[in-house]
Amino acid sequence: MSALGAPLRRLEGTAKVTGAARYSFEHTPDGCVYAWPVQSTAAMSRIIAIDVDAVLAMPGVVDVITADDAERLEDADDGELMVLQSSNVAYRGQVVALVVAESLETAREAATRLRVDYQTGDVDAVLEPGHPKLYAPDEVNAGFPTDTSVGDIDQALAQAHAVVDHTYSTPAQFNSPMEPHATVATWSDGRLDVFESSQGSSSTVQILSTLFGIPAADITVDSQHVGGGFGAKGSPRPNVVLAVMAARRVGRPVKLAYTRQMMFALAGYRTPTFSRIRLAAGEDGRLLGLAHDAISQTSTIEEFTEQTAESSRHMYAAPHRSTSHRVAALDVPTPRWMRAPGEMPGMFALESAIDELAHEMGIDPVELRVLNEPASDPESGKDFSSRHLVDCLRRGAAAFGWEGRDPAPGVRRDGRWLVGTGVASALYPAMVMPSSARVTARRDGDYLVEINAADIGTGARTVLAQVTADRLGVDVDRVDIRIGVSSLPQASIAGGSAGTASWGWAVSKASLALVDRLKDEAVPDDGLSAEADTADDIEAMADVDRHAYGAHFAEVRVDLDSGEIAVSRMLGVFAAGRILNSRTARSQFIGGMTMGVSGALHEHGVMDAVHGDYANHDLATYHVAACADVPDIRVEWLDEHDDQLNPVGGKGIGEIGNVGAAAAVANAVWHATGVRVRDLPIQPDALVRHLPMRG
Amino acid sequence: MKPLTYERPATLDEAVSLLGRGEVPTSLLAGGTNLVDLLKLDVESPQLLVDVNHLGLDRIDDTPNGGLMIGATVRNSDLAADPRVRERYPLLARALLSAASGQIRNMATTAGNLMQRTRCVYFMDATKPCNKREPGSGCPAVEGASRELGLLGTSDSCIATHPGDMAVALVALDAVVHFVAADGAGTIPIGDFHRLPGDDPSLDTTLPAGAIITAVEVPPLAFASTSTYRKARDRRSYAFALASVAAAIDVDGDTVRDIRIALGGVSPRPWRAHAAEELLRGAPATADSFRAAAEAELAAATPTGENALKVDLVVRLVTGVLLELTGSER
Ligand SMILES: Cc1cc2nc3c(=O)[nH]c(=O)nc-3n(C[C@H](O)[C@H](O)[C@H](O)COP(=O)(O)OP(=O)(O)OC[C@H]3O[C@@H](n4cnc5c(N)ncnc54)[C@H](O)[C@@H]3O)c2cc1C
């Protein structure tokens, strides 16, 4: 029987729960010292003076590095990585100095004592619609176009039978992986060895090579175990640059880890967004026009534009359509990827608006979506590799008990609770990125797979072993797998939900090549290997539209006394190609949906407009869903076969669970209460005044 | 590294004398769940920690009149699980269980809980001004992130709240704080224990300097058997109160004979709703009178732009809780 699809337990599970698995910061090279970043306490400003001497005099302090004496870095095309290169401060929390000391405690204490004087200016850190600094970037994240337009949206709006025109917002959200960013860097004889919590160490090597002007061949980055990332470790962050810089300068290995508080300024986050959605519908509920105009923020040192409106280009049929993105460079840390960048905020907006239209037209929200299902990509006209959104909606509706739902809002009472249900669609691009792998047959009959994939907790290591076993036709326990070190065959990052597809392809190709060789070659003492690279295969792929789809159903209960919301039940049905490990896949979907609930109800970076930082920068005040908030989540998937994807047949499952889930919850809150909340998170503030009184 | 001396006295006398020396800034250490965080955040910087966990203050005793004497180092989870507490004071057990997380409750103590400091994000961030942490530096909360903060008994200099749950129930129960200091033992009624900020928010309580809380006495209250605690919060566990209500009620037919109401999350002091109680004694036990009483209590509220929600929230919570306790919802 094939190993594919089996609910195999994580291969490294025992090592993780017994503590045998070593995360980056758990490596302590002999003679190492500790570095502690000093963060700016002023927002946009200029450093006038740093009293380095006072801190250098403290016992145990080895060095203090500032922009005055830090080595000059070569630009690696990321302004956030140009650490300690200038006395200009772009945002509160940016690193202005690095203290290196014999112990962590000394480094930390010295860092708090370092006196830095700033010349400050006015802080501009609050994104709002109409902000004067909004501009059109050349492109948005992942290379998508800034604006698109088909037909004449104004004409569609003018001719429509029904129009929905509202603005929806999502707040700054923080990835908050369990393991904060951490680096251990060692230089020896011109070689650089780094332990780094990263979603992709191949690219870290390239970037360090550029920044520090040394050959990539002289750098090794080890990320064998990563305690979550959700995008925050998708590219190097200042921690690795600081540690490497300090290690070179003091001539000793350096350890550096962010605190949880530092994560809120130095690790990236999801930008706040505003989405104006305009829907123009004909009498029968079919869309004539769909427009999505999105705004977001970036920093003054690096442009990052969330592709918030990108999903609206693909979801529903409509002859007239337009999308746009505008971004403002504010005095804030640079926003980056967070699980489903673009799709999460964009689909909250679009799927809320569709729900509003359904109510306005008296059409069931599931049926309205089915009615507007396109035959090919609605903007580009490209064929779909496969699209089973309608099947997800139908199957979900049946399993959730949607049929016979009373559409009237605010009428179902259970004790002191109002009860309602909501639905929303999901989509996420099915991408694949070039990767390479090596598979070796050993004399003892076992096989070794080597690929610089990253397992950030997803189960990637396990799934790749399954793919190999399947291709070789052997049991999984005959497969030994090595991932997460840059000296292995280079591979793409764990990002874009494309890890398994990309790495799986390379592993599959190498395995099949090995099978070929084994047909007429004996295994020598040092083993027989085959390597493969998928760059050319990917280049040759047909130009079709590839997305995974899903449908979320949620039931919520709203407390009449407080406006508190409890999600009581949730179902997600997904069409994501072949599911390679039902256990780890279910966890990914549930994790995504949990993040969706968390985004719907809890997560809220609160900007301190005076000081220019996120005021609630810890996990006691930045709330993520607690166990008690996470309902009985059910996940199902369709048995989808799509031969235009990649040889392993999967579309990617890491992010789609977090797409549309917040809209399903918001739509259910409306159905429960009759109150439409267009700004996340949905908290009692928005509801309490509008709920009927008891008694 | 900041040098820090740790002492673990075995007797109360020893602890009092260590505290009384006053040579260096000194703090008592109980469960450490609040103090240790504040040390790490540079919000508090004592140089001597006196551990109170080995002074034999961990008992819950019956008092002769049918109340309870709760030792200062009784853990919150033990207190919540005590059958006498559950039976005689359901509001106290529920308040305790609505707080923090299981792990924290296993460490947190009675005295530490009373003495816990505000969670105002400006107080917790040593890089920003705060009149409580650094008198005279200003209060950015009034015009800033104030959604979680207070609207009763606050002042221009501070709108922080006492964030705890347990003390709200204790205030409803007219508990009494017992302490020992160098010059002898004393007591403070819980209603006078937490200070209002006025123009000096630096002191949270009226506990004399150098005093150690030894116990909290809860007097008997027959109608506390009809009592509860409800807390509104931003997630269903592990979050401080947006607002909370501790209430006990004694109804005679359709009329309120006696009542206790205290509010949490709205003031620097767990707020005894005297005005509402006054209005309700002798009033009909109906939703309308509950609501009117709650509204009267909130008449003096001074919400910020961000926390106006708490006015509606308190009125609804009080009404809902009293309806639930009296079973008078139709
Ligand atoms: C993430 C998080 C969430 C939380 N959520 C809640 C919540 O929802 N509701 C809630 O009520 N609480 C909550 N708490 C707070 C928690 O209840 C308190 O931290 C705890 O009760 C403090 O008790 P402790 O024994 O650990 O005190 P410590 O941290 O040891 O001490 C706290 C203070 O009390 C003083 N002290 C201790 N003992 C004595 C004594 N005998 N006499 C005089 N002074 C003394 C100390 O000097 C110190 O100033 C939360 C805490 C955290 C970290």
Coordinates of N, CA, C and O in Angstrom, one line a residue, chain B residues 45 81 157 189 303 315:
Chain B
S45 N 12.1 47.6 40.6 CA 13.5 47.2 40.8 C 14.0 47.1 42.2 O 14.8 47.8 42.7
A81 N -11.1 25.9 45.3 CA -11.6 24.5 45.4 C -12.1 24.2 46.8 O -12.7 23.1 47.1
S157 N -4.7 62.2 36.4 CA -3.3 61.7 36.5 C -3.2 60.2 36.3 O -2.1 59.7 36.0
P189 N -10.5 47.4 56.4 CA -11.6 47.0 55.6 C -11.3 47.0 54.1 O -10.7 47.9 53.6
P303 N -16.0 58.1 31.2 CA -15.3 57.3 30.2 C -14.3 58.1 29.3 O -14.6 59.3 29.1
V315 N -24.0 48.0 32.9 CA -25.5 48.1 33.1 C -26.1 46.7 32.7 O -26.9 46.1 33.4

